[in-house]
Amino acid sequence: MAAALQLDRVSKTYGQMRAVENVSLTIQPGERVALIGASGSGKSTLIRLASGLILADRNGSGSGAVHSFGIKVQEGGKLARDVRTARRHIGLVFQQFALSGRLSVLTNVLVGALGRMNALRGTLGLFNADERRTAYAALAEVGIAQHAAKRARELSGGQQQRVAIARALVQGAKLVLADEPIASLDPKSAKRVMDTLVTMSRDYGIALVVSLHQVDYATAYFDRIVAMNAGRIVFDGPASQINAAFLTELYGASAEELILPSQFVVPAPAEAAAPSQTVS
Amino acid sequence: MFAAADDAHRTATRTMPAPPVTPLTTRLFRLVLAAVTVVILVAAWYEAEMNPAQLWRDSGNMATLGADFLRPDFTDWDVYVNAMLETLAIAIWGTVLAVIAGIPLGILSAENVAPHWMVFTVRRLMDACRAINELVFALIFIAAVGLGPFAGVLALFIHTTGVVAKLFSEAVEAIDPAPVEGIRGTGGTWLQEVIYGVLPQVMPLWISYALYRFESNVRSATVLGIVGGGGIGMTFNETMRGFLYSQASAILIMVVITVSLLDMVSQRIRKKFI
Ligand SMILES: Nc1ncnc2c1ncn2[C@@H]1O[C@H](COP(=O)(O)OP(=O)(O)O)[C@@H](O)[C@H]1O
Ligand SMILES: [Mg+2]
């Protein structure tokens, strides 16, 4: 089976700033990977490149190709013609939720069905009963079904993040890319969101890439860690190798940012409990 | 005490640099600017045939006019009400058509949503719509469809489209791009990005702008009548030309009351949306 995500020598330059430099990365279907690095190390840029929200450098050192499940997202600085096909099975979760705050929670989740339904019906918002049921079930699964009719912006940060996860579920995503999904959340909500993401990945075999700047979360929830520094991948290996000394070796002084911020103890990840048991 | 102050003064003069002197070129420039301003004002005075003495010479006329205006005559009130309703109808349809056209045009002239060539083209078109006053459009449409309210509607429609499209596109350009990316990420089409990502964000502002334009279109619609675009303005023009100043006064009072009431109501509604 084709890789869930394959980046081949991808670079992205902003002016003089090499935000991502010659990065190659392969994520297998169902695999869970934490992407760590200090702020400015290129995590967001990498995730945006992977989803085709930004284009790689045209004349970078490599081909600059991104594929997901064998479908091309971009290559040589050009978006693939059928990038929408690739995007359909990539779910995105952002630090600032990226929901339409004035629309209802349910509508925000229904948006996940757009890629699969008739374009005209989707554009007019004529979701059928089946799609509504799926969306509601996804909300129940992340534990916020009772808020379905509210406007998305009325929810707390952690709840909004779970709406985004429900949207990815409705999308039928086979790969979820989450860019610092817990950076704007309090520790309790952060744990719940991480639990939801990991359980969802486990239950449905969804490949999961989560960027984090708190290393303790990365090591608690993930087996494979990819570490970035100054736009390059500087480590790709098992979480067991990650410790303070190693981070200091990788990052020098900026390692502090990765280790220090979470003064609280990261709670153990929930065992593969049914996510519907999480009640807000 | 004086000594201390004097001391302080001396220290100040010793440590402070000399106050800046306005350079000669700057002073010369200001002088030229003042001279040019005076010349323009004088030239414009003669060009506009300004003649305050006229007001004194014709003080008899002014007195009759004033006296008649102070005795408004509401005998034909039903005619005025009908004409006022026609003016409102012109404003309503002029605004509605402009909003309908302004939605796609506003989106297509927003840099963050539409391609550059499209934005450029639509913007120039909208600039033209805005640059030409409603009255001019009214005269053009009167030539095309004849005297009456329909010409007024078309005139308001074209001019207001230019205004509304600009206001709408500015609202679109100020949106948070994140929700749009959220839709894009699910594999939505461009139109779906606009509908689920852009519209929910701009809707309150758009409604507010549309209502505001309706307010000003009611005022414009009264004036349109004067050139033959139907409504209360037309009736007002007829009474003025017939020297029926008491009736003209009644019409003006009605316009003022209607416009003020509408402004108040519309402002209330707009506050709700922001
Ligand atoms: N749109 C942009 N324009 C200019 N520079 C950018 C842009 N996006 C990111 N960068 C720069 O690229 C580098 C990597 O940023 P980013 O990928 O956001 O890092 P991270 O997500 O790890 O904090 C940073 O130095 C940032 O300033
Ligand atoms: Mg980031």
Coordinates of C-alpha atoms and ligand atoms in Angstrom, one line a residue:
Chain A
M1 CA 0.0 0.0 0.0
A2 CA 1.2 3.5 -0.8
A3 CA 2.5 5.6 2.1
A4 CA -0.1 7.7 4.0
L5 CA 2.3 10.6 3.4
Q6 CA 5.4 10.9 1.4
L7 CA 7.5 14.0 1.1
D8 CA 10.4 13.9 -1.3
R9 CA 13.1 16.5 -0.8
V10 CA 10.7 19.4 -0.1
S11 CA 11.9 22.9 0.6
K12 CA 10.1 26.1 1.3
T13 CA 11.8 29.5 1.4
Y14 CA 10.3 32.8 2.6
G15 CA 12.6 35.5 1.3
Q16 CA 15.9 34.5 2.8
M17 CA 14.3 32.3 5.5
R18 CA 14.6 28.6 4.7
A19 CA 11.5 27.5 6.6
V20 CA 11.8 23.9 5.4
E21 CA 14.9 22.6 3.8
N22 CA 15.2 19.5 1.7
V23 CA 12.9 17.4 3.9
S24 CA 12.0 13.8 3.0
L25 CA 9.6 11.9 5.2
T26 CA 7.4 8.8 4.9
I27 CA 4.5 8.1 7.2
Q28 CA 2.9 4.6 6.8
P29 CA -0.8 4.0 6.9
G30 CA -2.1 3.9 10.5
E31 CA 1.2 5.2 11.9
R32 CA 1.3 7.8 14.6
V33 CA 4.1 10.3 14.6
A34 CA 4.9 13.3 16.7
L35 CA 6.6 16.2 15.0
I36 CA 8.6 18.2 17.6
G37 CA 10.7 21.3 17.4
A38 CA 11.1 24.8 18.9
S39 CA 8.9 27.5 17.5
G40 CA 10.2 28.6 14.1
S41 CA 11.7 25.2 13.4
G42 CA 9.3 24.7 10.5
K43 CA 6.6 22.3 11.8
S44 CA 3.7 24.4 10.6
T45 CA 5.3 25.0 7.2
L46 CA 5.9 21.2 6.8
I47 CA 2.2 20.4 7.7
R48 CA 1.0 23.1 5.3
L49 CA 3.2 21.8 2.6
A50 CA 1.9 18.2 3.2
S51 CA -1.7 19.3 2.8
G52 CA -1.0 21.6 -0.2
L53 CA -2.0 24.7 1.6
I54 CA 1.3 26.2 0.5
L55 CA 3.5 25.3 -2.4
A56 CA 7.1 24.1 -2.1
D57 CA 9.9 25.9 -3.8
R58 CA 10.0 25.3 -7.5
N59 CA 13.7 25.2 -7.9
G60 CA 14.5 23.7 -4.6
S61 CA 17.3 21.2 -4.4
G62 CA 14.9 18.3 -5.0
S63 CA 11.8 17.3 -6.7
G64 CA 9.6 18.8 -4.0
A65 CA 6.9 16.1 -4.4
V66 CA 4.2 15.4 -1.8
H67 CA 2.0 12.3 -2.2
S68 CA -0.7 10.9 0.1
F69 CA -1.8 7.3 -0.4
G70 CA -0.3 7.5 -3.9
I71 CA -2.2 10.6 -4.9
K72 CA -0.1 13.6 -5.8
V73 CA -0.6 16.7 -3.6
Q74 CA 2.0 18.9 -5.2
E75 CA 5.3 18.6 -7.2
G76 CA 7.9 21.0 -8.4
G77 CA 6.1 24.0 -6.9
K78 CA 2.8 23.2 -8.6
L79 CA -0.4 22.0 -6.9
A80 CA -1.7 18.7 -8.4
R81 CA -4.6 19.1 -10.7
D82 CA -6.7 16.8 -8.5
V83 CA -5.4 18.0 -5.2
R84 CA -9.0 18.0 -3.9
T85 CA -9.0 14.2 -4.3
A86 CA -5.9 14.0 -2.2
R87 CA -7.3 16.4 0.4
R88 CA -10.5 14.4 0.9
H89 CA -8.7 11.8 2.9
I90 CA -6.4 14.2 4.7
G91 CA -8.0 15.7 7.8
L92 CA -6.5 18.9 9.2
V93 CA -6.5 20.1 12.8
F94 CA -5.1 23.5 13.5
Q95 CA -3.9 25.3 16.6
Q96 CA -6.6 27.9 16.3
F97 CA -9.3 25.4 15.3
A98 CA -10.1 27.0 11.9
L99 CA -13.8 26.5 12.3
S100 CA -16.4 28.8 11.0
G101 CA -17.3 30.3 14.3
R102 CA -20.8 31.6 13.4
L103 CA -21.9 28.4 11.9
S104 CA -23.4 25.6 14.0
V105 CA -21.2 22.9 15.4
L106 CA -23.1 20.4 13.3
T107 CA -22.5 22.4 10.1
N108 CA -18.8 22.7 10.8
V109 CA -18.7 18.9 11.0
L110 CA -20.9 18.4 8.0
V111 CA -18.3 20.4 6.0
G112 CA -16.2 17.2 6.2
A113 CA -18.7 15.5 3.9
L114 CA -18.3 18.2 1.1
G115 CA -15.6 16.4 -0.7
R116 CA -17.6 13.2 -1.0
M117 CA -21.0 14.7 -2.0
N118 CA -22.3 16.2 -5.2
A119 CA -20.7 19.6 -5.5
L120 CA -23.9 21.5 -6.2
R121 CA -25.7 19.9 -3.2
G122 CA -22.7 20.7 -1.0
T123 CA -22.5 24.2 -2.2
L124 CA -26.2 24.8 -1.4
G125 CA -25.8 23.1 2.0
L126 CA -28.4 20.5 1.2
F127 CA -27.0 17.7 3.4
N128 CA -29.2 14.6 3.5
A129 CA -30.3 12.7 6.6
D130 CA -27.6 10.2 6.2
E131 CA -24.9 12.8 6.2
R132 CA -26.4 14.5 9.2
R133 CA -26.6 11.2 11.1
T134 CA -22.9 10.6 10.3
A135 CA -21.9 14.0 11.5
Y136 CA -24.0 13.7 14.7
A137 CA -22.4 10.3 15.4
A138 CA -19.0 11.8 15.0
L139 CA -19.8 14.5 17.5
A140 CA -21.0 11.9 19.9
E141 CA -17.8 10.0 19.4
V142 CA -15.7 13.0 20.4
G143 CA -18.1 13.7 23.3
I144 CA -19.8 16.9 22.3
A145 CA -23.1 15.8 20.7
Q146 CA -25.0 17.9 23.1
H147 CA -23.5 21.1 21.7
A148 CA -24.4 20.2 18.0
A149 CA -26.8 23.1 17.6
K150 CA -24.6 25.8 19.2
R151 CA -22.5 28.1 17.2
A152 CA -18.9 26.8 17.1
R153 CA -17.5 29.9 18.6
E154 CA -19.6 29.4 21.8
L155 CA -17.6 26.3 22.6
S156 CA -14.4 26.2 24.7
G157 CA -11.1 25.8 22.9
G158 CA -10.9 22.1 23.8
Q159 CA -14.4 21.5 22.5
Q160 CA -13.7 23.4 19.3
Q161 CA -10.7 21.2 18.7
R162 CA -12.8 18.1 19.1
V163 CA -15.3 19.6 16.5
A164 CA -12.3 19.8 14.1
I165 CA -11.5 16.1 14.9
A166 CA -15.2 15.1 14.3
R167 CA -14.9 16.9 11.0
A168 CA -11.9 14.8 10.1
L169 CA -13.9 11.7 11.1
V170 CA -16.8 12.7 8.8
Q171 CA -14.4 13.3 6.1
G172 CA -13.4 9.6 6.4
A173 CA -9.8 10.9 6.6
K174 CA -7.1 8.2 6.4
L175 CA -4.4 10.7 7.5
V176 CA -4.9 13.4 10.1
L177 CA -2.4 16.2 10.2
A178 CA -2.6 18.2 13.5
D179 CA -0.6 21.4 13.8
E180 CA 0.0 22.1 17.5
P181 CA -3.6 21.1 18.4
I182 CA -3.1 21.6 22.1
A183 CA -0.9 24.7 22.1
S184 CA -3.9 27.0 22.9
L185 CA -5.5 24.7 25.5
D186 CA -5.4 24.2 29.2
P187 CA -3.7 21.0 30.4
K188 CA -7.0 19.2 31.0
S189 CA -8.4 20.0 27.6
A190 CA -5.1 19.2 26.1
K191 CA -5.1 15.7 27.5
R192 CA -8.6 15.1 26.3
V193 CA -7.8 16.3 22.8
M194 CA -4.7 14.2 22.6
D195 CA -6.7 11.2 23.9
T196 CA -9.4 11.7 21.3
L197 CA -6.8 12.0 18.5
V198 CA -4.9 8.9 19.4
T199 CA -8.0 6.8 20.1
M200 CA -9.5 7.9 16.8
S201 CA -6.3 6.9 15.1
R202 CA -6.2 3.5 16.9
D203 CA -9.8 2.7 16.3
Y204 CA -10.0 3.6 12.6
G205 CA -6.4 2.9 11.6
I206 CA -5.9 6.6 10.7
A207 CA -2.4 7.7 10.3
L208 CA -1.7 10.6 12.6
V209 CA 1.0 13.4 12.5
V210 CA 0.8 15.8 15.4
S211 CA 3.2 18.7 15.8
L212 CA 4.0 19.6 19.3
H213 CA 6.4 21.8 21.1
Q214 CA 6.0 20.0 24.4
V215 CA 8.2 17.0 24.2
D216 CA 6.7 15.3 27.2
Y217 CA 3.4 15.0 25.4
A218 CA 5.2 13.6 22.4
T219 CA 6.9 10.9 24.3
A220 CA 3.8 10.0 26.3
Y221 CA 1.6 9.5 23.3
F222 CA 3.8 8.5 20.4
D223 CA 6.3 5.8 19.6
R224 CA 7.9 7.6 16.6
I225 CA 9.3 11.1 17.0
V226 CA 10.4 13.3 14.2
A227 CA 12.4 16.3 15.4
M228 CA 13.0 19.5 13.4
N229 CA 15.4 22.2 13.8
A230 CA 15.9 25.2 11.5
G231 CA 13.8 23.6 8.8
R232 CA 15.6 20.3 8.8
I233 CA 14.7 16.9 10.2
V234 CA 17.4 16.3 12.8
F235 CA 16.0 13.2 14.4
D236 CA 13.6 10.5 13.3
G237 CA 13.4 7.5 15.6
P238 CA 11.8 5.9 18.7
A239 CA 10.5 8.0 21.5
S240 CA 12.6 6.0 23.9
Q241 CA 15.7 7.8 22.7
I242 CA 14.3 11.2 23.6
N243 CA 15.5 12.7 26.9
A244 CA 16.7 16.0 28.2
A245 CA 20.3 15.4 27.4
F246 CA 19.6 14.3 23.9
L247 CA 17.4 17.3 23.3
T248 CA 20.1 19.6 24.6
E249 CA 22.5 18.0 22.2
L250 CA 20.0 18.5 19.3
Y251 CA 18.8 22.0 20.1
G252 CA 21.4 23.6 22.3
A253 CA 19.9 26.4 24.3
S254 CA 16.6 26.3 22.6
A255 CA 15.9 22.9 24.0
E256 CA 14.7 24.7 27.1
E257 CA 11.6 25.8 25.2
L258 CA 10.8 22.1 24.5
I259 CA 11.3 20.8 27.9
L260 CA 10.3 23.6 30.3
P261 CA 6.8 24.9 29.3
S262 CA 4.8 22.0 30.7
Q263 CA 5.5 22.2 34.4
F264 CA 2.6 19.9 35.0
V265 CA 3.1 16.2 34.8
V266 CA 1.7 14.8 31.6
P267 CA -1.1 12.3 32.5
A268 CA -0.8 8.9 31.1
P269 CA -2.7 8.6 27.8
A270 CA -6.0 6.9 28.2
E271 CA -6.0 3.3 27.2
A272 CA -7.8 2.4 24.0
A273 CA -11.1 3.2 25.8
A274 CA -14.1 3.8 23.7
P275 CA -13.9 7.6 22.9
S276 CA -17.6 7.9 23.3
Q277 CA -17.1 7.5 27.0
T278 CA -15.4 10.9 27.2
V279 CA -18.0 13.3 28.3
S280 CA -17.3 17.0 28.3
Chain B
M1 CA 14.6 80.9 44.9
F2 CA 15.3 83.1 42.0
A3 CA 18.9 82.2 42.1
A4 CA 18.0 78.5 42.0
A5 CA 15.7 79.1 39.0
D6 CA 18.4 81.1 37.3
D7 CA 20.8 78.4 37.9
A8 CA 18.5 75.8 36.5
H9 CA 18.0 78.1 33.5
R10 CA 21.7 78.4 32.9
T11 CA 22.2 74.7 33.2
A12 CA 19.4 74.2 30.7
T13 CA 20.9 76.6 28.2
R14 CA 24.3 75.0 28.6
T15 CA 23.2 71.4 28.1
M16 CA 20.2 71.9 25.7
P17 CA 21.0 72.1 22.0
A18 CA 19.8 75.2 20.1
P19 CA 16.1 75.0 19.2
P20 CA 15.6 73.9 15.6
V21 CA 15.2 76.7 13.0
T22 CA 12.7 76.2 10.2
P23 CA 14.8 76.0 7.0
L24 CA 14.4 78.8 4.5
T25 CA 13.1 76.4 1.8
T26 CA 10.3 75.2 4.1
R27 CA 9.2 78.8 4.9
L28 CA 9.3 79.7 1.2
F29 CA 7.2 76.7 0.4
R30 CA 4.6 77.6 3.0
L31 CA 4.4 81.1 1.5
V32 CA 3.8 79.8 -2.0
L33 CA 1.2 77.4 -0.6
A34 CA -0.6 80.3 1.0
A35 CA -0.5 82.4 -2.1
V36 CA -1.8 79.6 -4.3
T37 CA -4.7 79.0 -1.8
V38 CA -5.7 82.7 -2.0
V39 CA -5.6 82.7 -5.8
I40 CA -7.8 79.6 -6.0
L41 CA -10.3 81.0 -3.6
V42 CA -10.5 84.3 -5.5
A43 CA -10.7 82.6 -8.9
A44 CA -13.4 80.2 -7.7
W45 CA -15.4 83.1 -6.2
Y46 CA -15.8 84.7 -9.7
E47 CA -16.2 81.3 -11.4
A48 CA -19.2 80.5 -9.1
E49 CA -20.6 84.0 -9.7
M50 CA -20.8 84.5 -5.9
N51 CA -23.1 87.5 -5.3
P52 CA -24.3 88.0 -1.7
A53 CA -25.9 91.3 -2.7
Q54 CA -28.4 89.3 -4.7
L55 CA -29.9 88.0 -1.5
W56 CA -30.6 91.6 -0.4
R57 CA -31.8 92.8 -3.7
D58 CA -34.3 89.9 -3.9
S59 CA -35.3 90.1 -0.3
G60 CA -38.9 90.5 -1.3
N61 CA -38.9 87.1 -3.0
M62 CA -37.1 85.6 0.0
A63 CA -39.7 87.0 2.4
T64 CA -42.7 85.5 0.4
L65 CA -40.9 82.2 0.1
G66 CA -40.1 82.1 3.8
A67 CA -43.6 83.1 4.8
D68 CA -45.1 80.4 2.6
F69 CA -42.7 77.8 3.8
L70 CA -43.7 78.6 7.4
R71 CA -47.3 77.8 6.5
P72 CA -47.1 74.2 5.3
D73 CA -50.2 73.1 3.4
F74 CA -51.1 69.4 3.9
T75 CA -54.3 69.5 1.9
D76 CA -53.0 67.0 -0.7
W77 CA -51.3 64.8 1.9
D78 CA -52.5 61.6 0.3
V79 CA -50.7 62.5 -2.9
Y80 CA -47.5 63.1 -1.0
V81 CA -47.8 59.9 0.9
N82 CA -48.2 58.0 -2.3
A83 CA -45.2 59.8 -3.8
M84 CA -43.2 59.1 -0.7
L85 CA -44.1 55.4 -0.9
E86 CA -42.9 55.5 -4.5
T87 CA -39.6 57.0 -3.3
L88 CA -39.2 54.2 -0.7
A89 CA -40.0 51.6 -3.4
I90 CA -37.3 53.1 -5.6
A91 CA -34.8 53.0 -2.7
I92 CA -35.8 49.4 -1.8
W93 CA -35.4 48.0 -5.3
G94 CA -32.4 50.0 -6.1
T95 CA -30.7 48.7 -2.9
V96 CA -31.9 45.1 -3.3
L97 CA -30.6 44.8 -6.9
A98 CA -27.3 46.4 -5.9
V99 CA -26.9 44.0 -3.0
I100 CA -27.7 41.0 -5.3
A101 CA -25.1 42.2 -7.8
G102 CA -22.7 43.4 -5.1
I103 CA -22.3 39.9 -3.5
P104 CA -20.5 38.2 -6.4
L105 CA -18.8 41.4 -7.5
G106 CA -17.6 42.1 -4.0
I107 CA -16.2 38.6 -3.7
L108 CA -14.6 38.8 -7.1
S109 CA -12.9 42.0 -6.2
A110 CA -11.3 40.7 -2.9
E111 CA -7.6 40.1 -3.2
N112 CA -7.6 37.2 -0.8
V113 CA -10.3 35.2 -2.6
A114 CA -10.2 36.0 -6.3
P115 CA -7.3 35.9 -8.8
H116 CA -5.5 39.2 -9.4
W117 CA -6.6 39.9 -12.9
M118 CA -10.2 39.4 -11.9
V119 CA -9.9 41.7 -8.9
F120 CA -8.3 44.3 -11.1
T121 CA -11.0 44.2 -13.8
V122 CA -14.0 44.1 -11.4
R123 CA -12.5 46.9 -9.3
R124 CA -12.1 49.3 -12.3
L125 CA -15.7 48.5 -13.3
M126 CA -16.9 49.3 -9.8
D127 CA -14.8 52.4 -9.7
A128 CA -16.7 53.6 -12.8
C129 CA -20.1 52.8 -11.2
R130 CA -19.1 54.8 -8.1
A131 CA -17.5 57.7 -9.9
I132 CA -20.6 58.7 -11.7
N133 CA -23.3 60.2 -9.5
E134 CA -26.8 58.7 -9.3
L135 CA -28.2 61.8 -10.9
V136 CA -26.2 61.3 -14.0
F137 CA -27.2 57.7 -14.2
A138 CA -30.8 58.8 -13.7
L139 CA -30.6 61.2 -16.7
I140 CA -29.1 58.4 -18.8
F141 CA -31.8 55.9 -17.8
I142 CA -34.6 58.5 -18.3
A143 CA -33.3 58.8 -21.9
A144 CA -33.4 55.0 -22.1
V145 CA -36.6 53.9 -20.3
G146 CA -38.4 57.3 -20.0
L147 CA -39.4 59.5 -17.1
G148 CA -40.5 57.7 -13.9
P149 CA -39.5 55.5 -11.0
F150 CA -38.0 52.7 -13.0
A151 CA -35.3 55.0 -14.3
G152 CA -34.6 56.0 -10.6
V153 CA -34.3 52.3 -9.6
L154 CA -31.8 51.6 -12.3
A155 CA -29.8 54.7 -11.5
L156 CA -29.6 53.7 -7.8
F157 CA -28.9 50.1 -8.7
I158 CA -25.8 50.9 -10.8
H159 CA -24.3 53.5 -8.5
T160 CA -25.0 51.5 -5.3
T161 CA -23.6 48.3 -6.9
G162 CA -20.3 50.2 -7.2
V163 CA -20.4 51.3 -3.5
V164 CA -21.7 48.0 -2.1
A165 CA -19.2 45.8 -4.0
K166 CA -16.3 47.9 -2.6
L167 CA -17.6 47.8 0.9
F168 CA -18.3 44.0 0.6
S169 CA -14.9 43.3 -0.8
E170 CA -13.2 45.2 2.0
A171 CA -15.0 43.1 4.5
V172 CA -13.9 40.0 2.7
E173 CA -10.3 41.1 2.7
A174 CA -10.4 41.6 6.5
I175 CA -11.5 38.0 7.3
D176 CA -9.5 35.4 9.2
P177 CA -8.1 33.0 6.6
A178 CA -8.0 30.0 8.9
P179 CA -11.7 28.9 8.5
V180 CA -11.3 29.1 4.8
E181 CA -8.2 26.8 5.0
G182 CA -10.3 24.5 7.2
I183 CA -12.8 24.1 4.3
R184 CA -10.0 23.9 1.7
G185 CA -8.4 21.1 3.7
T186 CA -11.5 18.9 3.5
G187 CA -11.4 19.0 -0.3
G188 CA -14.1 21.6 -0.8
T189 CA -14.4 23.6 -4.0
W190 CA -13.6 27.3 -4.3
L191 CA -17.3 28.2 -4.1
Q192 CA -17.7 26.0 -1.0
E193 CA -14.7 27.8 0.6
V194 CA -16.5 31.1 0.0
I195 CA -19.9 29.8 1.3
Y196 CA -18.7 28.0 4.4
G197 CA -15.5 29.9 5.2
V198 CA -16.0 33.5 4.0
L199 CA -19.7 34.3 4.1
P200 CA -20.3 33.4 7.8
Q201 CA -17.5 35.8 8.7
V202 CA -18.7 38.8 6.6
M203 CA -22.4 38.4 6.8
P204 CA -23.0 40.7 9.8
L205 CA -21.0 43.5 8.3
W206 CA -22.6 43.0 4.9
I207 CA -26.1 43.3 6.4
S208 CA -25.0 46.4 8.2
Y209 CA -23.6 47.9 5.0
A210 CA -26.7 47.1 3.0
L211 CA -28.9 48.8 5.5
Y212 CA -26.7 51.8 5.6
R213 CA -26.9 52.1 1.9
F214 CA -30.6 51.7 2.0
E215 CA -30.7 54.7 4.3
S216 CA -28.7 56.9 2.0
N217 CA -30.6 55.6 -1.0
V218 CA -33.9 56.9 0.4
R219 CA -32.3 60.3 0.6
S220 CA -30.9 59.9 -3.0
A221 CA -34.2 58.7 -4.3
T222 CA -35.9 61.9 -3.2
V223 CA -33.4 63.9 -5.2
L224 CA -33.7 61.6 -8.2
G225 CA -37.3 62.6 -8.6
I226 CA -36.2 66.2 -9.2
V227 CA -34.6 65.2 -12.5
G228 CA -37.6 63.0 -13.4
G229 CA -36.8 59.8 -11.7
G230 CA -40.2 59.5 -10.0
G231 CA -41.3 59.7 -6.4
I232 CA -41.6 62.5 -4.0
G233 CA -38.8 64.5 -5.6
M234 CA -40.9 64.8 -8.7
T235 CA -43.9 66.1 -6.8
F236 CA -41.7 68.6 -4.9
N237 CA -40.3 69.8 -8.2
E238 CA -43.8 70.4 -9.6
T239 CA -44.9 72.4 -6.5
M240 CA -41.7 74.5 -6.7
R241 CA -42.2 75.3 -10.3
G242 CA -45.8 76.2 -9.6
F243 CA -44.6 78.6 -6.8
L244 CA -46.7 76.5 -4.4
Y245 CA -44.3 77.0 -1.6
S246 CA -46.7 76.0 1.2
Q247 CA -47.2 72.7 -0.4
A248 CA -43.4 72.3 -1.1
S249 CA -42.9 72.9 2.6
A250 CA -45.4 70.2 3.5
I251 CA -43.5 67.8 1.3
L252 CA -40.1 68.7 2.8
I253 CA -41.5 68.1 6.3
M254 CA -42.7 64.7 5.2
V255 CA -39.4 63.8 3.7
V256 CA -37.5 64.9 6.9
I257 CA -39.8 62.8 9.1
T258 CA -39.7 59.7 6.9
V259 CA -35.9 59.8 6.5
S260 CA -35.3 60.4 10.2
L261 CA -37.6 57.6 11.2
L262 CA -36.0 55.2 8.7
D263 CA -32.5 56.2 9.9
M264 CA -33.5 55.5 13.5
V265 CA -35.0 52.1 12.7
S266 CA -32.2 51.1 10.4
Q267 CA -29.5 52.1 12.9
R268 CA -31.2 50.0 15.6
I269 CA -31.2 47.0 13.3
R270 CA -27.6 47.6 12.2
K271 CA -26.4 47.7 15.9
K272 CA -27.9 44.2 16.3
F273 CA -25.7 42.8 13.6
I274 CA -22.3 44.1 14.5
Ligands
LIG1 N1 4.1 33.1 5.6 C1 5.3 33.3 6.1 N2 6.1 34.3 5.6 C2 7.3 34.5 6.0 N3 8.0 33.7 6.9 C3 7.3 32.6 7.3 C4 6.0 32.4 7.0 N4 5.5 31.2 7.6 C5 6.6 30.8 8.3 N5 7.6 31.6 8.2 C6 9.0 31.5 8.8 O1 9.4 30.2 8.6 C7 10.0 29.6 9.8 C8 9.3 28.4 10.2 O2 8.0 28.7 10.7 P1 6.9 27.7 11.1 O3 6.8 26.6 10.1 O4 5.7 28.4 11.5 O5 7.6 27.1 12.4 P2 6.9 26.3 13.7 O6 5.5 25.9 13.3 O7 7.8 25.2 13.9 O8 6.9 27.3 14.8 C9 9.9 30.7 10.8 O9 11.2 31.4 10.9 C10 8.9 31.6 10.3 O10 9.2 33.0 10.7
MG2 MG 3.7 26.5 14.2

